[in-house]
Every structure is written in C-alpha cells, then in structure tokens.
Amino acid sequence: MSEHPVSVTRLWIKHPLACFTATQADARGGLVIEGGQIAEVLAAGQQPSSPCDQIFDAREHVLLPGLINTHHHFYQTLTRAWGPVVSEPLFPWLQQLYPVWARLTPEALALATEVAMAELLLSGCTTTSDHHYLFPQGMEEAIDIEVAVVNRLGMRAMLTRGSMSLGQASGGLPPEQTVQDAETILQDSERLIARYHQRGDGARIQIALAPCSPFSVTTEIMRASAALAEEQDVRLHTHLAETLDEETFCQQRFGLRTVDYLESVGWLSDRTWLAHGIHFNEDEIARLGTAGAAICHCPVSNMRLASGICRTRELEQAGAVISLGVDGSASNDASNMMYEARQTLYLQRLRYGANEITPQRVLGWATLGGARALGREDIGQIAVGKQADLALYRLDELRFSGSHDPLAALLLCGAERADRVMIGGEWRVTDGDIAGLDTEALMARHRQAAKKLVAL
C-alpha cells in the first residue's frame, strides 16, 4: 500500500463501465483530470484534447462524483450497538447516552473521528460534515482535534461548532456537565471560523454553527448563532422535527411548532440545513421550500429510532434541497454512504412508490444535493471545472453476479466499498485501501477506547 497519495499532472480515467452525471451527459469516454479539477468530460469515442501523463483503465469501474455526507456525529462510533439503548426511541436513548458521552476525552475523540472518516472514505464519501456539540471539561479543543484528522486523511469537511446551553436544571434534556454558557460558545465559534474556515472553490475545511436542538439550547444561543453566521457568512445547522417528542417539547416550552420556532430565532433561510426534518405539515413544507432551506435525510437512523419518514419529494417540490446523512454511529450504527443511499431508496419507495424514487434520484441526493446543502458549487457533480472528487466501484463481487444495469446495481445489489477514491485529483483510496492508514491498528486502539468509555 502506498504511504502517500498519488497525484499526476494530467490523468485520463478511460472508458468507465458507467458514469453518473447529474445532467445525464455522455461520459463514456471518461474524464481528464488536471490541476485537481475535471478538465474534460469525454463522450463515447472521444479522445483527450492533448496527451495525458497517465491513463487509468476504468472499464471495470462504475464512476460517481464523490458522495457527500451532510450529517454525522463522529464521536458516536465509540458507542455503537450499546446494549442499554439498542431498543430505545430518541429521548430515552439520549438520556442514557449523555452521561457516557460526557466522559469523552481528546484521545478518544481523535480515534472516533478517524474511524468515522475512514469508514466514510472507504464507502466513496469525499466530503463530510460533522455535528459536534459535546464540550465537557477537557474537550474545549474538540473541533481542532477533528481538523487534524481531516487533514491527515485528506478529505473535505464542514465541521460544525455545535453547542448545548439548556441543561436539565433549566428544563432541557442534557446533563449540566455537558452544557456551556453563550459567551463561551460564541467566542469559540469566532475563533474556529477565523482559524480554519476556507472559502472558495477547492476548500478543504469549513466551519458552520450548529446549536444542537430545540430541547438542548436556549433561544439566546439560537438567535446569536444566526446573527454571527450572517456576519461571518457561514452556514447554520441543527436537528429539527426529528420526533413527535421534540414537537411536543417546542409547543410546551415555546408555544410554537418547530418551524415557527425556527423562524422566530432567525433561522428560516437558505443559509440553514436541517437534520431529519420528518414531522412537517403542508404549510411548513411550503415555508421551508420558499426559504430555500436544506433537509438532510437520515433514513437508517430514522428507522433505528423509529422516528418516522422524511417527506423528501414534497420538500423538494416546494423548493427545499434534499441531501443524505449517515447520522451518528450510535443510531445507524455505520458510517457508510452507499449503505445509506440504498436504505434511502427503499424507505422512500415505501412513501412514494418505485417509479418516483429511482437510483438516479437517490444518487443525486447523495452527491449534488449534498453539495447544495453545504453551500458548495464546486463539488458533487461530474462536469468540467468541478473538483476532481470521484468514487470508483467494481462489480466483481458475488453480490453483483448477473446484474445488468451498473448504476442501479450499486444500490440494488448493495455496494458497500469503493475500489478507488480521488479527492482534488489525488488518489486517497487505491485497491480498497486508504493510503498510509494502518486500519487494523486503528481499530485495536478504537475498540479499547470504546470499552473504556462505557466501563467508567
């Protein structure tokens, strides 16, 4: 296995078995990669306009834009399939896990982040967000820890400075040791934006502001975060309308439904993307669409916690953006975007039917939809001038034997692992392995940290 990413000046990814383009452009001749971007998209029979330094024969590969994960909690890889909450819905699930998560250490977070990102990368994900809202004593530099892992693995990430400011003593759900005051939250948010947020095409690390949920933050921090996001031109993220318990909480505490609450604190805009978005009525769907907000659909988590089914098509038809997210690895319990896309296909077909929810639509949500949710125009699609973020899959496993439509086979036959992944023109995964990563050693350290966390 190569110890370093491999990059070339000009590469022809030649004659893919199939290629997914949002515009349905003919890309059977392949792609030319130059300067970290897609320089040419070749139709069948076309040749590159000038010689290439290297040619990669992709005749046995299905080629996709890199998948984009728009909601995750990296730290939760340490509490996958934890026995006491295996069959609990969201609120009791959280109430039992909060005290465990409050014991998080910098070392454990670094391991959890690397495991989550490595699993995502191996599934073909090139850009991910993470919603980190836990900052107990000793974890003040949690986002800095995540930045280091992102840089080491070479992915793109929208790291959100989450927060919890409404503890149990004030009527919220989180225990007091997990909450912070508004001044601390806002000062650290400004620090992280100034230090890490990159702008423009090709950005590797970006920062967003992400108060956790209506039941764990004050209206003060919601309003202040919206104002700071406007001032700094960064995006806003939170959980919303995930469960009926949350809806009841909002009505009892604020006298408002969730979308009314969102609007009351200045969040109903195209700067906002929301995790889950399940329990909206017709009027709320229309308002979200008019505002241009984005909704991250998390089907596996929604099924695991029995939260409900997101109304993706009504939201999309109203003007909202739909993207996909794996959610935390304690409610999924995986970090695999291809697995998530497959479950999206099947769960959404239960609501809308097979004709309406096609593999192409779902792959669009997993790529271009994700880019739009994160406010990016340079990733998520195969087109000239876009970043060379690509995922290539082989169909040579037993599960694919006898399949006919290569793109449909990725979802219907259950592709789980990419053979090659490129980010910004550099191969980060080759022959199914991450360049420079000792996966076995990482898993051994991660398992030890996970056992220690729940045993304390």
Tab-separated table of C-alpha atoms in Angstrom, residues 222 226 230 236 238 240 258-274 280 283-295 315 320:
chain	number	residue	atom	x	y	z
A	222	MET	CA	-30.073	30.238	18.500
A	226	ALA	CA	-27.896	33.194	13.387
A	230	GLU	CA	-24.804	36.250	8.901
A	236	LEU	CA	-26.224	27.102	10.104
A	238	THR	CA	-29.318	21.907	13.724
A	240	LEU	CA	-35.270	19.740	13.709
A	258	THR	CA	-40.719	23.548	15.259
A	259	VAL	CA	-40.738	25.587	12.031
A	260	ASP	CA	-42.443	28.526	13.770
A	261	TYR	CA	-39.689	28.337	16.391
A	262	LEU	CA	-37.040	28.192	13.666
A	263	GLU	CA	-38.432	31.346	12.099
A	264	SER	CA	-38.731	33.118	15.454
A	265	VAL	CA	-34.981	32.799	16.050
A	266	GLY	CA	-33.963	33.935	12.554
A	267	TRP	CA	-33.098	30.564	11.039
A	268	LEU	CA	-35.645	30.196	8.233
A	269	SER	CA	-33.286	30.906	5.320
A	270	ASP	CA	-31.154	29.340	2.595
A	271	ARG	CA	-28.176	29.515	4.962
A	272	THR	CA	-29.716	26.709	7.033
A	273	TRP	CA	-29.597	22.953	6.616
A	274	LEU	CA	-31.579	20.752	8.978
A	280	PHE	CA	-43.555	18.951	8.984
A	283	ASP	CA	-47.672	24.808	5.440
A	284	GLU	CA	-44.261	24.181	6.993
A	285	ILE	CA	-43.041	22.321	3.924
A	286	ALA	CA	-44.077	25.257	1.755
A	287	ARG	CA	-42.302	27.764	4.010
A	288	LEU	CA	-39.101	25.723	4.132
A	289	GLY	CA	-39.165	25.452	0.347
A	290	THR	CA	-39.760	29.164	-0.138
A	291	ALA	CA	-36.847	29.920	2.172
A	292	GLY	CA	-34.581	27.529	0.224
A	293	ALA	CA	-33.581	25.608	3.345
A	294	ALA	CA	-31.947	22.183	3.012
A	295	ILE	CA	-33.021	18.948	4.703
A	315	LEU	CA	-39.987	19.229	0.357
A	320	ALA	CA	-36.072	22.756	-0.402
